Amino acid sequence: MTAIQVQAPPLALDPATSSNLLQTIIDTTPYIPNSSEAEKAAQRDSAFALVAALDPRDPVQAMLVAQLMAAHHAAIHAYRCAALPGVPPALHLRYQGRATVLSRLAGTRLRELRRLQDAALKAAARATAAGPRAAQAPVSAPDTQVRTAAPAARPWFAAAGQRRGSAVPAKAAPGTEAVPSVDVREQLLKQLTARLAAEGIAMAA
């Protein structure tokens, strides 16, 4: 008897997951009784082509594909049994009901598979879009403290409570007062002494 070669589809899975998935599909595929080896090989090739079209890319997606394929082939087999000649009406309805349930299960697994694949594609697109911006963003150590420039010191007359050109006292910000020089302080002391002396003479008169 001539051996039938089956070409396994290339999948984006690790070798163990890929081998287990394909073997599960072979084991759960119901074959037509008295079918030849060529017909069985063709049936396996068709199942592998469907797996390649579903394109599972991680173990979770491979699990959903295995369940989908098993439910799909079981539903087709139930439909085939319902179409056999001489099947009693009660058994015919049971086959059709079971086929309907399995078809719905296969559709549910297919929608879940597509949802996971769409989410993976969107996540990859966001990572690709954020890549250049993340590379351009400056990276700083987490314990680095950002220091701002200290405000310029205010002139001594503002620190003393007097604004230039105004008689209204101004409150200086803490830590920004500038201390006048020795000459300026001596000059202010002389002016204050002279003013007090003049006021004393005026009060005495």
XYZ file of N, CA and C in Angstrom:
615
model
N 0.852 -1.187 0.000
C 0.000 0.000 0.000
C 0.891 1.242 0.000
N 0.563 2.207 -0.818
C 1.346 3.438 -0.929
C 1.093 4.328 0.273
N 2.189 4.819 0.882
C 2.045 5.707 2.041
C 1.559 7.073 1.581
N 0.659 7.657 2.370
C 0.115 8.982 2.067
C 0.862 10.004 2.900
N 1.473 10.949 2.227
C 2.201 12.012 2.901
C 1.266 13.195 3.161
N 1.275 13.684 4.383
C 0.451 14.827 4.770
C 1.378 15.989 5.089
N 1.146 17.114 4.430
C 1.978 18.296 4.631
C 1.411 19.121 5.779
N 2.169 19.228 6.884
C 1.731 20.011 8.035
C 1.885 21.498 7.727
N 0.909 22.330 8.121
C 0.996 23.754 7.822
C 1.999 24.452 8.735
N 2.701 25.455 8.237
C 3.591 26.222 9.111
C 2.769 27.137 10.021
N 3.015 27.039 11.307
C 2.265 27.820 12.281
C 3.225 28.639 13.137
N 2.758 29.785 13.590
C 3.568 30.651 14.457
C 3.417 30.213 15.911
N 3.751 28.960 16.176
C 3.642 28.367 17.506
C 4.946 27.661 17.849
N 5.137 27.414 19.130
C 6.288 26.612 19.524
C 6.080 25.178 19.047
N 7.145 24.411 18.831
C 7.010 23.068 18.248
C 6.082 22.145 19.032
N 6.141 22.197 20.362
C 5.311 21.292 21.163
C 3.829 21.617 20.990
N 3.469 22.900 21.047
C 2.065 23.298 20.899
C 1.568 22.983 19.505
N 2.396 23.253 18.477
C 1.995 22.979 17.103
C 1.764 21.482 16.876
N 2.688 20.644 17.376
C 2.540 19.205 17.196
C 1.309 18.678 17.924
N 1.078 19.146 19.134
C -0.081 18.694 19.903
C -1.382 19.123 19.235
N -1.408 20.337 18.681
C -2.616 20.824 18.007
C -2.950 19.959 16.789
N -1.956 19.706 15.952
C -2.202 18.921 14.736
C -2.589 17.477 15.062
N -1.950 16.900 16.095
C -2.300 15.537 16.478
C -3.716 15.468 17.045
N -4.122 16.499 17.798
C -5.483 16.546 18.331
C -6.508 16.614 17.209
N -6.202 17.392 16.180
C -7.125 17.505 15.044
C -7.253 16.167 14.320
N -6.141 15.465 14.146
C -6.186 14.153 13.493
C -7.015 13.164 14.314
N -6.813 13.200 15.660
C -7.502 12.240 16.525
C -9.001 12.522 16.642
N -9.416 13.773 16.503
C -10.832 14.111 16.691
C -11.587 14.267 15.377
N -10.959 13.970 14.265
C -11.639 14.066 12.973
C -12.358 12.750 12.679
N -13.684 12.763 12.551
C -14.402 11.516 12.218
C -14.306 11.238 10.720
N -13.876 10.028 10.395
C -13.728 9.656 8.993
C -14.960 8.853 8.538
N -15.228 8.950 7.252
C -16.325 8.182 6.679
C -15.956 6.698 6.694
N -16.847 5.834 7.131
C -16.517 4.401 7.138
C -16.143 3.898 5.738
N -15.188 3.000 5.703
C -14.707 2.382 4.469
C -14.056 3.381 3.509
N -13.628 4.553 4.033
C -12.938 5.515 3.165
C -11.503 5.059 2.953
N -10.948 5.382 1.812
C -9.579 4.975 1.480
C -8.568 5.863 2.190
N -7.302 5.447 2.150
C -6.242 6.249 2.754
C -6.083 7.590 2.043
N -6.282 7.606 0.759
C -6.192 8.866 0.021
C -7.293 9.827 0.452
N -8.485 9.304 0.665
C -9.591 10.160 1.121
C -9.349 10.676 2.541
N -8.800 9.817 3.404
C -8.469 10.270 4.754
C -7.377 11.336 4.734
N -6.372 11.146 3.872
C -5.295 12.136 3.767
C -5.843 13.467 3.246
N -6.752 13.387 2.283
C -7.353 14.613 1.764
C -8.157 15.320 2.852
N -8.833 14.551 3.683
C -9.600 15.136 4.777
C -8.673 15.803 5.794
N -7.539 15.170 6.074
C -6.569 15.774 6.985
C -5.961 17.037 6.383
N -5.641 16.990 5.077
C -5.095 18.181 4.422
C -6.084 19.335 4.477
N -7.355 19.041 4.302
C -8.381 20.082 4.390
C -8.448 20.674 5.793
N -8.350 19.801 6.817
C -8.369 20.289 8.196
C -7.149 21.146 8.486
N -5.970 20.730 7.983
C -4.750 21.511 8.210
C -4.812 22.858 7.488
N -5.431 22.898 6.313
C -5.581 24.167 5.598
C -6.466 25.128 6.386
N -7.500 24.576 7.025
C -8.368 25.422 7.851
C -7.615 25.948 9.068
N -6.779 25.105 9.663
C -5.959 25.556 10.796
C -5.018 26.678 10.369
N -4.403 26.524 9.183
C -3.508 27.579 8.692
C -4.267 28.874 8.462
N -5.524 28.795 8.001
C -6.319 30.003 7.784
C -6.703 30.656 9.115
N -6.954 29.854 10.147
C -7.283 30.401 11.471
C -6.065 31.050 12.119
N -4.851 30.561 11.812
C -3.588 31.196 12.192
C -3.465 31.423 13.705
N -3.454 30.367 14.515
C -3.219 30.561 15.958
C -1.774 30.978 16.213
N -1.588 31.896 17.178
C -0.256 32.439 17.418
C 0.232 32.297 18.852
N -0.541 31.680 19.716
C -0.079 31.390 21.068
C -0.856 30.180 21.580
N -0.456 29.598 22.715
C -1.126 28.394 23.202
C -2.622 28.576 23.466
N -3.043 29.762 23.910
C -4.467 29.979 24.163
C -5.248 29.947 22.852
N -4.728 30.595 21.832
C -5.384 30.543 20.534
C -5.362 29.130 19.965
N -4.297 28.379 20.201
C -4.246 26.992 19.741
C -5.314 26.149 20.430
N -5.564 26.397 21.713
C -6.619 25.685 22.421
C -7.987 25.960 21.797
N -8.258 27.238 21.499
C -9.537 27.587 20.878
C -9.666 26.959 19.489
N -8.574 26.920 18.735
C -8.612 26.309 17.405
C -8.894 24.813 17.512
N -8.286 24.130 18.493
C -8.539 22.696 18.665
C -10.009 22.440 18.991
N -10.576 23.251 19.888
C -11.994 23.082 20.226
C -12.887 23.415 19.032
N -12.529 24.461 18.317
C -13.306 24.851 17.135
C -13.307 23.732 16.092
N -12.124 23.182 15.817
C -12.033 22.142 14.794
C -12.776 20.875 15.202
N -12.674 20.502 16.480
C -13.380 19.304 16.946
C -14.890 19.494 16.854
N -15.371 20.670 17.264
C -16.810 20.932 17.183
C -17.280 20.998 15.733
N -16.473 21.602 14.885
C -16.845 21.713 13.469
C -16.955 20.335 12.812
N -15.947 19.495 12.994
C -15.979 18.177 12.364
C -17.078 17.290 12.956
N -17.326 17.424 14.260
C -18.408 16.647 14.868
C -19.768 17.102 14.334
N -19.916 18.407 14.109
C -21.173 18.909 13.552
C -21.376 18.402 12.122
N -20.310 18.428 11.324
C -20.419 17.917 9.959
C -20.759 16.429 9.963
N -20.143 15.693 10.893
C -20.430 14.261 10.983
C -21.889 14.022 11.399
N -22.412 14.843 12.313
C -23.809 14.699 12.727
C -24.750 15.017 11.571
N -24.421 16.045 10.820
C -25.242 16.353 9.629
C -25.192 15.195 8.635
N -24.025 14.562 8.469
C -23.884 13.438 7.539
C -24.738 12.248 8.013
N -24.718 11.993 9.328
C -25.524 10.885 9.856
C -27.018 11.163 9.708
N -27.394 12.429 9.854
C -28.814 12.766 9.690
C -29.268 12.595 8.250
N -28.322 12.676 7.318
C -28.681 12.554 5.893
C -28.635 11.123 5.390
N -28.263 10.160 6.255
C -28.210 8.765 5.797
C -29.612 8.232 5.518
N -29.730 7.399 4.512
C -31.056 6.839 4.229
C -31.475 5.819 5.287
N -32.768 5.760 5.549
C -33.302 4.789 6.498
C -33.139 5.160 7.947
N -32.742 6.385 8.261
C -32.602 6.806 9.656
C -33.990 7.071 10.228
N -34.330 6.528 11.395
C -35.638 6.783 11.994
C -35.844 8.275 12.238
N -37.078 8.749 12.178
C -37.333 10.186 12.353
C -36.812 10.733 13.684
N -36.987 9.982 14.757
C -36.512 10.468 16.049
C -34.990 10.620 16.049
N -34.281 9.648 15.521
C -32.822 9.722 15.441
C -32.386 10.815 14.478
N -33.134 10.995 13.404
C -32.843 12.052 12.445
C -32.906 13.418 13.129
N -33.933 13.658 13.930
C -34.056 14.935 14.643
C -32.945 15.092 15.690
N -32.571 13.968 16.317
C -31.500 14.047 17.309
C -30.171 14.410 16.640
N -29.887 13.839 15.510
C -28.659 14.185 14.785
C -28.665 15.667 14.397
N -29.786 16.122 13.898
C -29.867 17.525 13.488
C -29.716 18.464 14.685
N -30.337 18.129 15.797
C -30.195 18.963 16.997
C -28.774 19.005 17.509
N -28.124 17.834 17.520
C -26.722 17.803 17.960
C -25.831 18.583 17.000
N -26.087 18.495 15.723
C -25.301 19.245 14.745
C -25.476 20.750 14.938
N -26.698 21.166 15.262
C -26.940 22.599 15.478
C -26.177 23.104 16.700
N -26.206 22.335 17.784
C -25.487 22.735 19.002
C -23.985 22.813 18.746
N -23.432 21.838 18.062
C -22.003 21.838 17.775
C -21.611 22.980 16.832
N -22.478 23.307 15.900
C -22.195 24.430 14.994
C -22.159 25.749 15.766
N -23.067 25.907 16.705
C -23.047 27.121 17.528
C -21.792 27.181 18.393
N -21.370 26.030 18.909
C -20.144 25.998 19.698
C -18.938 26.385 18.846
N -18.875 25.884 17.626
C -17.770 26.246 16.737
C -17.787 27.739 16.428
N -18.980 28.308 16.207
C -19.070 29.746 15.953
C -18.639 30.579 17.150
N -18.985 30.126 18.364
C -18.564 30.841 19.574
C -17.049 30.828 19.720
N -16.440 29.659 19.487
C -14.980 29.585 19.580
C -14.309 30.432 18.504
N -14.903 30.510 17.333
C -14.330 31.328 16.269
C -14.379 32.812 16.637
N -15.496 33.273 17.192
C -15.590 34.684 17.600
C -14.597 35.001 18.711
N -14.441 34.089 19.659
C -13.475 34.317 20.731
C -12.049 34.353 20.191
N -11.757 33.477 19.232
C -10.430 33.478 18.616
C -10.164 34.792 17.897
N -11.108 35.269 17.116
C -10.930 36.530 16.405
C -10.799 37.701 17.361
N -11.509 37.659 18.478
C -11.397 38.741 19.458
C -9.988 38.803 20.037
N -9.436 37.652 20.383
C -8.077 37.625 20.906
C -7.061 38.067 19.859
N -7.245 37.655 18.625
C -6.312 38.048 17.577
C -6.389 39.543 17.284
N -7.587 40.106 17.280
C -7.724 41.556 17.068
C -7.086 42.333 18.211
N -7.283 41.858 19.442
C -6.666 42.534 20.585
C -5.145 42.481 20.497
N -4.596 41.339 20.056
C -3.146 41.230 19.912
C -2.617 42.157 18.828
N -3.360 42.291 17.725
C -2.933 43.195 16.656
C -2.968 44.646 17.103
N -3.998 45.037 17.853
C -4.093 46.418 18.337
C -2.980 46.720 19.330
N -2.679 45.748 20.200
C -1.592 45.954 21.154
C -0.250 46.101 20.440
N -0.035 45.296 19.401
C 1.209 45.410 18.636
C 1.291 46.747 17.899
N 0.147 47.226 17.383
C 0.140 48.516 16.696
C 0.430 49.653 17.664
N -0.135 49.584 18.879
C 0.145 50.629 19.871
C 1.609 50.607 20.287
N 2.173 49.408 20.438
C 3.587 49.324 20.813
C 4.484 49.872 19.712
N 4.115 49.614 18.454
C 4.904 50.129 17.339
C 4.811 51.647 17.257
N 3.600 52.188 17.477
C 3.430 53.646 17.423
C 4.130 54.339 18.575
N 4.168 53.705 19.740
C 4.816 54.315 20.900
C 6.320 54.116 20.896
N 6.839 53.260 20.013
C 8.269 52.997 19.997
C 9.113 54.216 19.693
N 8.894 54.927 18.548
C 9.728 56.104 18.259
C 9.600 57.191 19.308
N 8.376 57.414 19.818
C 8.222 58.451 20.830
C 8.912 58.078 22.122
N 8.861 56.802 22.475
C 9.555 56.380 23.690
C 11.063 56.512 23.542
N 11.563 56.292 22.297
C 13.002 56.419 22.073
C 13.452 57.873 22.124
N 12.568 58.811 21.689
C 12.926 60.224 21.687
C 12.771 60.855 23.057
N 11.964 60.276 23.922
C 11.734 60.864 25.236
C 12.996 60.759 26.073
N 13.397 61.841 26.802
C 14.586 61.766 27.648
C 14.351 60.828 28.815
N 15.380 60.062 29.121
C 15.303 59.097 30.211
C 16.118 59.644 31.370
N 15.521 59.748 32.537
C 16.203 60.231 33.725
C 16.091 59.185 34.807
N 17.079 59.162 35.690
C 17.059 58.202 36.781
C 15.898 58.509 37.699
N 15.264 57.479 38.292
C 14.104 57.742 39.133
C 14.430 58.537 40.380
N 15.690 58.455 40.866
C 16.031 59.183 42.084
C 16.636 60.543 41.792
N 16.627 60.967 40.526
C 17.190 62.262 40.164
C 16.190 63.353 40.485
N 16.620 64.370 41.205
C 15.761 65.484 41.554
C 15.980 66.622 40.567
N 14.876 67.145 40.069
C 14.944 68.247 39.127
C 15.032 69.538 39.914
N 16.100 70.277 39.708
C 16.321 71.529 40.424
C 15.979 72.703 39.515
N 15.234 73.623 40.056
C 14.888 74.834 39.323
C 15.821 75.960 39.743
N 15.988 76.905 38.838
C 16.872 78.032 39.126
C 16.301 78.867 40.255
N 17.175 79.293 41.186
C 16.729 80.116 42.310
C 16.352 81.497 41.806
N 15.305 82.112 42.392
C 14.923 83.460 41.950
C 16.010 84.472 42.276
N 16.115 85.473 41.433
C 17.120 86.521 41.637
C 16.825 87.289 42.922
N 17.895 87.661 43.630
C 17.736 88.403 44.889
C 17.192 89.795 44.621
N 16.272 90.212 45.492
C 15.701 91.554 45.327
C 16.666 92.588 45.888
N 16.628 93.796 45.390
C 17.527 94.847 45.897
C 17.251 95.142 47.364
N 18.242 95.713 48.004
C 18.157 95.899 49.453
C 17.022 96.821 49.842
N 16.684 97.833 48.981
C 15.602 98.745 49.376
C 14.246 98.059 49.308
N 14.102 97.051 48.439
C 12.859 96.280 48.415
C 12.799 95.354 49.611
N 13.978 94.784 49.983
C 14.011 93.916 51.149
C 13.753 94.677 52.422
N 14.090 95.953 52.454
C 13.874 96.771 53.638
C 12.437 97.224 53.759
N 11.583 96.860 52.782
C 10.169 97.202 52.887
C 9.789 98.400 52.057
N 10.593 98.779 51.084
C 10.318 99.954 50.282
C 10.523 99.622 48.818
N 9.524 99.859 48.002
C 9.665 99.692 46.570
C 10.205 100.961 45.934
N 10.932 100.755 44.869
C 11.490 101.905 44.163
C 10.357 102.705 43.542
N 10.348 104.005 43.850
C 9.328 104.878 43.291
C 7.992 104.750 43.984
N 7.893 104.066 45.131
C 6.627 103.886 45.827
C 6.878 103.973 47.305
N 5.894 104.541 48.049
C 5.990 104.671 49.502
C 5.311 103.524 50.204
N 4.741 102.589 49.454
C 4.034 101.462 50.046
C 5.032 100.367 50.349
N 5.090 99.886 51.578
C 6.038 98.798 51.887
C 5.680 97.541 51.106
N 6.693 96.851 50.724
C 6.508 95.596 49.967
C 7.094 94.460 50.761
N 6.375 93.349 50.783
C 6.823 92.166 51.514
C 7.707 91.323 50.611
N 8.908 91.084 51.066
C 9.857 90.302 50.264
C 9.593 88.818 50.453
N 9.871 88.067 49.407
C 9.710 86.620 49.481
C 10.756 86.035 50.407
N 10.403 85.016 51.176
C 11.389 84.422 52.109
C 12.611 83.907 51.364
N 13.778 84.199 51.920
C 15.014 83.680 51.352
C 15.559 84.475 50.193
N 14.896 85.631 49.823
C 15.365 86.396 48.668
C 15.901 87.768 49.080
N 15.937 88.066 50.408
C 16.396 89.395 50.836
C 17.900 89.522 50.620
N 18.308 90.727 50.181
C 19.732 91.027 49.995
C 20.184 91.971 51.102
N 21.290 91.691 51.757
C 21.810 92.489 52.867
C 22.596 93.674 52.296
N 22.282 94.940 52.740
C 23.039 96.103 52.221
C 24.487 96.066 52.691
N 25.307 96.794 51.978
C 26.735 96.812 52.292
C 26.982 97.655 53.545
N 28.234 97.598 54.030
C 28.600 98.329 55.252
C 28.483 99.839 55.029
N 28.926 100.324 53.891
C 28.850 101.764 53.608
C 27.421 102.236 53.580
N 26.585 101.463 52.974
C 25.172 101.865 52.895
C 24.547 101.883 54.268
N 24.883 100.878 55.098
C 24.320 100.847 56.440
C 24.820 102.023 57.284
N 26.091 102.384 57.169
C 26.605 103.552 57.909
C 25.920 104.832 57.450
N 25.687 104.938 56.140
C 25.016 106.128 55.628
C 23.589 106.220 56.155
N 22.908 105.090 56.165
C 21.547 105.081 56.714
C 21.535 105.412 58.186
N 22.543 104.909 58.949
C 22.612 105.189 60.373
C 22.840 106.668 60.635
N 23.700 107.309 59.826
C 23.940 108.750 59.973
C 22.679 109.538 59.684
N 21.973 109.149 58.605
C 20.732 109.853 58.276
C 19.703 109.706 59.378
N 19.617 108.508 59.953
C 18.647 108.283 61.026
C 19.019 109.063 62.267
N 20.334 109.138 62.592
C 20.788 109.882 63.765
C 20.518 111.373 63.596
N 20.789 111.886 62.401
C 20.541 113.309 62.144
C 19.058 113.627 62.233
N 18.200 112.700 61.699
C 16.746 112.939 61.742
C 16.236 112.923 63.172
N 16.765 112.007 63.997
C 16.334 111.948 65.396
C 16.807 113.176 66.147
N 18.033 113.639 65.858
C 18.540 114.840 66.517
C 17.713 116.059 66.161
N 17.317 116.166 64.874
C 16.515 117.315 64.442
C 15.145 117.263 65.069
N 14.560 116.057 65.157
C 13.244 115.963 65.785
C 13.304 116.271 67.259
N 14.439 115.893 67.936
C 14.594 116.214 69.363
C 14.713 117.690 69.587
N 15.464 118.388 68.732
C 15.607 119.839 68.874
C 14.269 120.508 68.653
N 13.537 120.039 67.654
C 12.245 120.652 67.384
C 11.291 120.479 68.555
N 11.279 119.313 69.210
C 10.386 119.085 70.339
C 10.796 119.916 71.522
N 12.138 120.111 71.741
C 12.602 120.937 72.844
C 12.216 122.383 72.659
N 12.245 122.896 71.461
C 11.870 124.276 71.206
C 10.372 124.448 71.407
